PDB file of C-alpha atoms in Angstrom:
ATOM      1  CA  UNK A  23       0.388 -15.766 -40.713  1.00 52.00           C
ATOM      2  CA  UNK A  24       1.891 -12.425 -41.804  1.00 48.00           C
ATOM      3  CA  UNK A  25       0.925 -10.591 -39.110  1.00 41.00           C
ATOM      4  CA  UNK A  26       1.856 -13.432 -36.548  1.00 39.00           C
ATOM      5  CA  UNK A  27       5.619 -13.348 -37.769  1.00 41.00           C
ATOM      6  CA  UNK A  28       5.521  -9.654 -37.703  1.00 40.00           C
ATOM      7  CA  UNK A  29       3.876  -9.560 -33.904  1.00 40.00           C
ATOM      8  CA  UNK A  30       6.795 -12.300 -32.837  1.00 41.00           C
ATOM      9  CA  UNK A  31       9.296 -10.379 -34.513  1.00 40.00           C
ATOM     10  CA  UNK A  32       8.678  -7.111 -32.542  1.00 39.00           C
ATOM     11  CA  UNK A  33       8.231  -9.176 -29.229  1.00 38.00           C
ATOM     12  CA  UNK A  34      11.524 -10.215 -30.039  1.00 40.00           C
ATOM     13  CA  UNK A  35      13.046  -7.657 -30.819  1.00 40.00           C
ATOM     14  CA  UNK A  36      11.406  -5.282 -27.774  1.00 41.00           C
ATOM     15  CA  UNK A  37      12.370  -7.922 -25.461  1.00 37.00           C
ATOM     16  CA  UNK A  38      16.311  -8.225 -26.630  1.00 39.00           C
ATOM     17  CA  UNK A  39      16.909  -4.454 -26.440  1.00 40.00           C
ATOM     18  CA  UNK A  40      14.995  -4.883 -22.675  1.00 39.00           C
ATOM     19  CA  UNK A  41      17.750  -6.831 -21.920  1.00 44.00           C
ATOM     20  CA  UNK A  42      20.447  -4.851 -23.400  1.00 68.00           C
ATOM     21  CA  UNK A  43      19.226  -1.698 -21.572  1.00 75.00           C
ATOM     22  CA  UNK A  44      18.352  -1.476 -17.657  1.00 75.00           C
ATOM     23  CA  UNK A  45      15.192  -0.104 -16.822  1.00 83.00           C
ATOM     24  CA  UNK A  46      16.878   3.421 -15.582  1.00 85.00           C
ATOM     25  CA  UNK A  47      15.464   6.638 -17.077  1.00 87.00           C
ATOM     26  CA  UNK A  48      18.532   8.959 -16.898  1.00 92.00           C
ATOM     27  CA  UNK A  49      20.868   6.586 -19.038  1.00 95.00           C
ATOM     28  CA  UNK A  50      21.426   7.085 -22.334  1.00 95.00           C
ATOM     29  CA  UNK A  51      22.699   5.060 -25.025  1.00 95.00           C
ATOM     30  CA  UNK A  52      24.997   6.310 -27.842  1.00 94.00           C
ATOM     31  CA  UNK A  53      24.356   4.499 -30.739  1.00 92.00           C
ATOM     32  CA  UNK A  54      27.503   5.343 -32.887  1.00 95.00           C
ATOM     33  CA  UNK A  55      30.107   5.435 -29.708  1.00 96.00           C
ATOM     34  CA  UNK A  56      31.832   8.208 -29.712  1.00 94.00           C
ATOM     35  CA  UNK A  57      35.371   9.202 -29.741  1.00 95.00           C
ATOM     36  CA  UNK A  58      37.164  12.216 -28.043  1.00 95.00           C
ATOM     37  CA  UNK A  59      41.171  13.562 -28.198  1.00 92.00           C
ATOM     38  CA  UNK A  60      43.036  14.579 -25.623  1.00 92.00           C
ATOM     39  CA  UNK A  61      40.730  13.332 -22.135  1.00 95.00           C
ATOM     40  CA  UNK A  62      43.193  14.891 -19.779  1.00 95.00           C
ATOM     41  CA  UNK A  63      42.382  15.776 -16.045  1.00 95.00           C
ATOM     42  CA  UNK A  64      44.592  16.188 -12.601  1.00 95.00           C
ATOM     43  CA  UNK A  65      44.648  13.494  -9.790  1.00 95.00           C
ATOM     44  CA  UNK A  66      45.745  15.062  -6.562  1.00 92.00           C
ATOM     45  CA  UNK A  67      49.633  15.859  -7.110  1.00 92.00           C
ATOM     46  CA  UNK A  68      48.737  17.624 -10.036  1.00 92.00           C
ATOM     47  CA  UNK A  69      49.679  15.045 -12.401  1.00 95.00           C
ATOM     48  CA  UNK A  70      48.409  14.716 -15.407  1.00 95.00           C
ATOM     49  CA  UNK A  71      46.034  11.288 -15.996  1.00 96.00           C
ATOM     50  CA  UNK A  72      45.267  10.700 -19.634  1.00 96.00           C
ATOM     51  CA  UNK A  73      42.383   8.223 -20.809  1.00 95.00           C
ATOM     52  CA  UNK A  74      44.090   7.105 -23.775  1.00 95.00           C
ATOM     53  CA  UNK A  75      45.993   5.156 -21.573  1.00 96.00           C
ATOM     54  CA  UNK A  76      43.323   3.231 -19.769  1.00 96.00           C
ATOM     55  CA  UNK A  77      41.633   1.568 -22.938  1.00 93.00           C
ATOM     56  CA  UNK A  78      41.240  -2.369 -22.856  1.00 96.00           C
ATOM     57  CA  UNK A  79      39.168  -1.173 -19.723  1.00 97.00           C
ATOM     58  CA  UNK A  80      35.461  -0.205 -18.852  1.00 98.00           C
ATOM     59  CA  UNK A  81      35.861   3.614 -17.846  1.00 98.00           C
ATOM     60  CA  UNK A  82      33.800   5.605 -15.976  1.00 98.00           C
ATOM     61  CA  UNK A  83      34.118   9.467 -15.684  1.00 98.00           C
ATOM     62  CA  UNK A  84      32.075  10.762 -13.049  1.00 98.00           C
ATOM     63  CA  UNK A  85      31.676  14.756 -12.787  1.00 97.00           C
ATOM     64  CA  UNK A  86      30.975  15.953  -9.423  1.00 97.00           C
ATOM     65  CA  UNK A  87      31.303  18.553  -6.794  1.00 96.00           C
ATOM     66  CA  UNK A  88      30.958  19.191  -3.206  1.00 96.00           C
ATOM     67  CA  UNK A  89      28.138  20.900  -2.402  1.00 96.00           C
ATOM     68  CA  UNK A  90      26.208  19.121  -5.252  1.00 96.00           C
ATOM     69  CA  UNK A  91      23.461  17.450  -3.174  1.00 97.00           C
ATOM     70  CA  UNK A  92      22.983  14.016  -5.931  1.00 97.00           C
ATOM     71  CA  UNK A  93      26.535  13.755  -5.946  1.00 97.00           C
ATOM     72  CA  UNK A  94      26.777  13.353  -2.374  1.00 97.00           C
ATOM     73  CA  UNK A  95      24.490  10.561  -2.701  1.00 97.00           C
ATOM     74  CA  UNK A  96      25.695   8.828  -5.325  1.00 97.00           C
ATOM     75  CA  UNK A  97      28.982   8.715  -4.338  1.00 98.00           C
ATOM     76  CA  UNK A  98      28.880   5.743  -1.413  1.00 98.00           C
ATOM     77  CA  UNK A  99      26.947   3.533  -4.187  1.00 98.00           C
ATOM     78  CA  UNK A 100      29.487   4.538  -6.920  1.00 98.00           C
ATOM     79  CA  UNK A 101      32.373   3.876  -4.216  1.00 98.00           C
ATOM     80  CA  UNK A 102      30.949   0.008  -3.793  1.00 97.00           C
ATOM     81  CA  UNK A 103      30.412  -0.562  -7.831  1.00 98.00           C
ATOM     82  CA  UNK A 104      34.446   0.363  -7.898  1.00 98.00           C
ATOM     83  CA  UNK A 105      34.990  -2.996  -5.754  1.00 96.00           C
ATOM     84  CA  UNK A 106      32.370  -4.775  -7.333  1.00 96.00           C
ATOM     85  CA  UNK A 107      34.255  -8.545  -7.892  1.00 94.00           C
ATOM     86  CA  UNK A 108      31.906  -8.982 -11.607  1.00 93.00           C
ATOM     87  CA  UNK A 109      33.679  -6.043 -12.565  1.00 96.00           C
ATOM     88  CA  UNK A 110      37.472  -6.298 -12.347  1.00 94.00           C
ATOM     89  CA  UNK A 111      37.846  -4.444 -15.500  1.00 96.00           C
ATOM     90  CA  UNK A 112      36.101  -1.780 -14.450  1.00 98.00           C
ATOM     91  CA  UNK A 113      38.028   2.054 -13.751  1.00 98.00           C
ATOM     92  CA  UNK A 114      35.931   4.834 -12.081  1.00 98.00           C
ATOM     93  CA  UNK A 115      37.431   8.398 -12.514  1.00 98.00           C
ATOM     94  CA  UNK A 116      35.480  10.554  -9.794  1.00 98.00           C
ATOM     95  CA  UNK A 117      36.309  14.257 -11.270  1.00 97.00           C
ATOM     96  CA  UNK A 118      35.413  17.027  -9.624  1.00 96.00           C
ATOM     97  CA  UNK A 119      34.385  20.458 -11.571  1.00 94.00           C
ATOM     98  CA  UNK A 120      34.039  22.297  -8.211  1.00 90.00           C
ATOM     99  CA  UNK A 121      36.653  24.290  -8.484  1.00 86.00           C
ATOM    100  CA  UNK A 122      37.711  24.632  -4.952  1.00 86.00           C
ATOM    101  CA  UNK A 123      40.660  23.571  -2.726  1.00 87.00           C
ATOM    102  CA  UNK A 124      41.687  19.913  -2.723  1.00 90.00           C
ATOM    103  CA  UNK A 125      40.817  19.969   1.378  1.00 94.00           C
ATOM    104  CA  UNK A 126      37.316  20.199   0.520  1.00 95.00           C
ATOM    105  CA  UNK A 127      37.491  17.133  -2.216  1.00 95.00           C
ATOM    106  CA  UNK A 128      39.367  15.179   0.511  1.00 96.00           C
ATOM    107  CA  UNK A 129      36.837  16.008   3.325  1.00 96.00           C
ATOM    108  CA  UNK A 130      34.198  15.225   1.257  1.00 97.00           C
ATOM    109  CA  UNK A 131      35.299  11.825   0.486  1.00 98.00           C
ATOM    110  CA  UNK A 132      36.062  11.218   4.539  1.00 98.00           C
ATOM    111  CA  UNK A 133      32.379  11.839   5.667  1.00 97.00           C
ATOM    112  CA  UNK A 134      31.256   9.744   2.785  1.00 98.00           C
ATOM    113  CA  UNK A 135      33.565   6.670   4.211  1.00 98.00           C
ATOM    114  CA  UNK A 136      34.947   6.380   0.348  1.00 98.00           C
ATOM    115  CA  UNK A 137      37.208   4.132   0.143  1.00 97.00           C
ATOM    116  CA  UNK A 138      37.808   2.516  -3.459  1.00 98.00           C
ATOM    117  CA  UNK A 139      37.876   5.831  -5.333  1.00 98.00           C
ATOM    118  CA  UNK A 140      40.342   8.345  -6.057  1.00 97.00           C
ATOM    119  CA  UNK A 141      39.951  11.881  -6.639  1.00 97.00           C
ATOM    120  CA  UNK A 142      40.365  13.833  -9.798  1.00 97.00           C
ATOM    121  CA  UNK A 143      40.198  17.128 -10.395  1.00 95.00           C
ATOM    122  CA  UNK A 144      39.047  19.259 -14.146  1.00 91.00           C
ATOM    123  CA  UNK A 145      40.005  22.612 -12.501  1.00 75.00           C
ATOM    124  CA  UNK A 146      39.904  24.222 -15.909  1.00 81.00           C
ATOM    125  CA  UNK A 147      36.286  22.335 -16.205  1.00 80.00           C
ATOM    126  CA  UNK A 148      37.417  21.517 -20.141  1.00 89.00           C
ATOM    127  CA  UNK A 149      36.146  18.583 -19.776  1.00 93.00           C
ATOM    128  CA  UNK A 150      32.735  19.943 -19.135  1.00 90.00           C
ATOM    129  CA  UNK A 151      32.851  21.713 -21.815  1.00 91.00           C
ATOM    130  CA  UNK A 152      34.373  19.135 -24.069  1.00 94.00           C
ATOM    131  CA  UNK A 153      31.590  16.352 -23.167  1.00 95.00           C
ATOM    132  CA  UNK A 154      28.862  19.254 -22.873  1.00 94.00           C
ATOM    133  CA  UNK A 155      27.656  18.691 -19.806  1.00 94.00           C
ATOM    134  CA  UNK A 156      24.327  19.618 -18.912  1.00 91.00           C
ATOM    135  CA  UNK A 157      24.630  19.531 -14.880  1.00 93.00           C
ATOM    136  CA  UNK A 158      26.294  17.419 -12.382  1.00 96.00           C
ATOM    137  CA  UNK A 159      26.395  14.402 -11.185  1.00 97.00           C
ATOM    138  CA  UNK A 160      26.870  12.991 -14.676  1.00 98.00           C
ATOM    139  CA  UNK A 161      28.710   9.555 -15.673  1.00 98.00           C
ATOM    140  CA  UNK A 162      30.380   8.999 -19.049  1.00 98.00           C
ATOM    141  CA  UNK A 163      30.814   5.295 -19.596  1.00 98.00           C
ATOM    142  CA  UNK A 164      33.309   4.255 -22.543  1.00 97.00           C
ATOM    143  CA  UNK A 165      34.200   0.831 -23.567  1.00 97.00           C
ATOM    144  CA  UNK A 166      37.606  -1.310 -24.521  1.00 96.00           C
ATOM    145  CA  UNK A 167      37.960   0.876 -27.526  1.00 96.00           C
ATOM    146  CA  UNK A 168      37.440   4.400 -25.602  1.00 95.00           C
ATOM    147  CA  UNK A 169      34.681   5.344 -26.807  1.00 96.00           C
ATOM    148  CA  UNK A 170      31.527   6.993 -25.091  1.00 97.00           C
ATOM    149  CA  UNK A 171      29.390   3.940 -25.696  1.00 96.00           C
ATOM    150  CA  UNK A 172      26.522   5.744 -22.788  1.00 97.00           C
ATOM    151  CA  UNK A 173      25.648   8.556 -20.645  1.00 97.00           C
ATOM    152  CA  UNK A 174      23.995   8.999 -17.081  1.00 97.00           C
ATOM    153  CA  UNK A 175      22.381  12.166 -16.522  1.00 96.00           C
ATOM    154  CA  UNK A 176      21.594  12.864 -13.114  1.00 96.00           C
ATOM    155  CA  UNK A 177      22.309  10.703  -9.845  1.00 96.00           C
ATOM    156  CA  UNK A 178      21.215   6.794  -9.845  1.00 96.00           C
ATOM    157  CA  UNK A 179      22.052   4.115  -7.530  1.00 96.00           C
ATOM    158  CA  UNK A 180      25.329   2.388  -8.590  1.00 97.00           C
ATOM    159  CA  UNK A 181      24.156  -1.100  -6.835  1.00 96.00           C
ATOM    160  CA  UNK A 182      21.463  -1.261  -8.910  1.00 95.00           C
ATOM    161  CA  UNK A 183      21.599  -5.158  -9.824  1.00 94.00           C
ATOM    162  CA  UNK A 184      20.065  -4.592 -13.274  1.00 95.00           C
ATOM    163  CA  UNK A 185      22.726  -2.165 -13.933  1.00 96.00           C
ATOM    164  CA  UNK A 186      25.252  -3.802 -12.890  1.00 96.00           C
ATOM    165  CA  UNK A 187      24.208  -7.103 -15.121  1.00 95.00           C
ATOM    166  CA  UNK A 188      24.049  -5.009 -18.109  1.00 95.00           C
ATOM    167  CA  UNK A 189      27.297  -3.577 -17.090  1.00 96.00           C
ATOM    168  CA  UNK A 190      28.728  -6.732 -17.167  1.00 95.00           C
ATOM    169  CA  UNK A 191      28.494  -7.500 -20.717  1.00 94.00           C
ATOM    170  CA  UNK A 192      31.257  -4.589 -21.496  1.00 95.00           C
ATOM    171  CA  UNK A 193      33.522  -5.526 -18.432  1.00 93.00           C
TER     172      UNK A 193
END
C-alpha cells in the first residue's frame, strides 16, 4: 500500500510540473525569481525606457542582433506572439546588442515584415552583462512583480501552442 501511495504521488507530482513547464529544451525556470535594479535600455529616439515601469505586465526582453542567424528566425514568430489576443498583458522588448546604426535595426525589421514590435537598443550592451548572457537570441521573461521568473536560451518558435498555454497562466 506504501509503495502504491508513493508511485501515485510521484505520477502526480511528474505530471503537474509537465503541465507547468512546456516540453522546450532551451527554457529555463528560475525557481526563486529574480530581481534586478535599474533595467534601462534606448528605444529609437534615444529615450530612455525603464522596466520598473512596466510591472503589473508579462515582460519579455529579447536580445538580438542583425546578422545573428536564430534571431532572424525567431523574430516573425516572436512578432505574432506580441498580437497574440490570450495575451493582452503581454510586453515584448526586442533589444538589440548589435551595436550598429539604427538603419540596420530598421531594415532588419522591414525584410522580416515585423509589425507588432518595436525596437530597442542596449548600445552600451549593460544589459548583457547585467543578465550574463551567454549568446544571442536569448529571452528574459519576468512576471507582474518584475522578476525574472524564466529564461530562453537560444532561438524557439514563439507560436508554439504549448508555450503559449503555459504562458498564459502569468498573462
Amino acid at each position: 500500500m506504501k509503495l502504491l501511495i508513493i508511485f501515485i504521488y510521484i505520477i502526480i507530482t511528474n505530471f503537474s510540473y509537465a503541465l507547468e513547464k512546456p516540453d522546450i529544451k532551451n527554457l529555463v525556470l528560475i525557481k526563486n525569481p529574480k530581481t534586478y535594479k535599474d533595467v534601462v535600455f534606448k528605444d529609437l529616439n534615444q529615450k530612455n525606457v525603464e522596466l520598473d515601469d512596466f510591472k503589473g505586465k508579462l515582460i519579455l526582453i529579447n536580445f538580438w542582433a542583425t546578422w545573428c542567424a536564430p534571431c532572424k528566425e525567431e523574430m516573425p514568430s516572436l512578432d505574432n506572439l506580441q498580437s497574440n489576443n490570450n495575451l493582452n498583458n503581454l510586453k515584448i522588448f526586442p533589444i538589440n546588442i548589435g551595436q550598429e546604426d539604427i538603419s540596420k535595426s530598421e531594415l532588419f525589421f522591414q525584410k522580416l515584415n515585423i509589425k507588432n514590435l518595436d525596437i530597442y537598443i542596449d548600445s552600451r550592451i549593460t544589459l548583457a552583462k547585467k543578465f550574463a548572457l551567454r549568446g544571442i537570441p536569448t529571452t528574459i521573461l519576468f512576471n507582474k512583480q518584475g522578476k525574472e521568473f524564466a529564461r530562453i536560451i537560444g532561438s524557439i518558435d514563439f507560436n508554439n501552442e504549448e508555450f503559449i498555454n503555459w504562458l498564459k497562466n502569468y498573462n
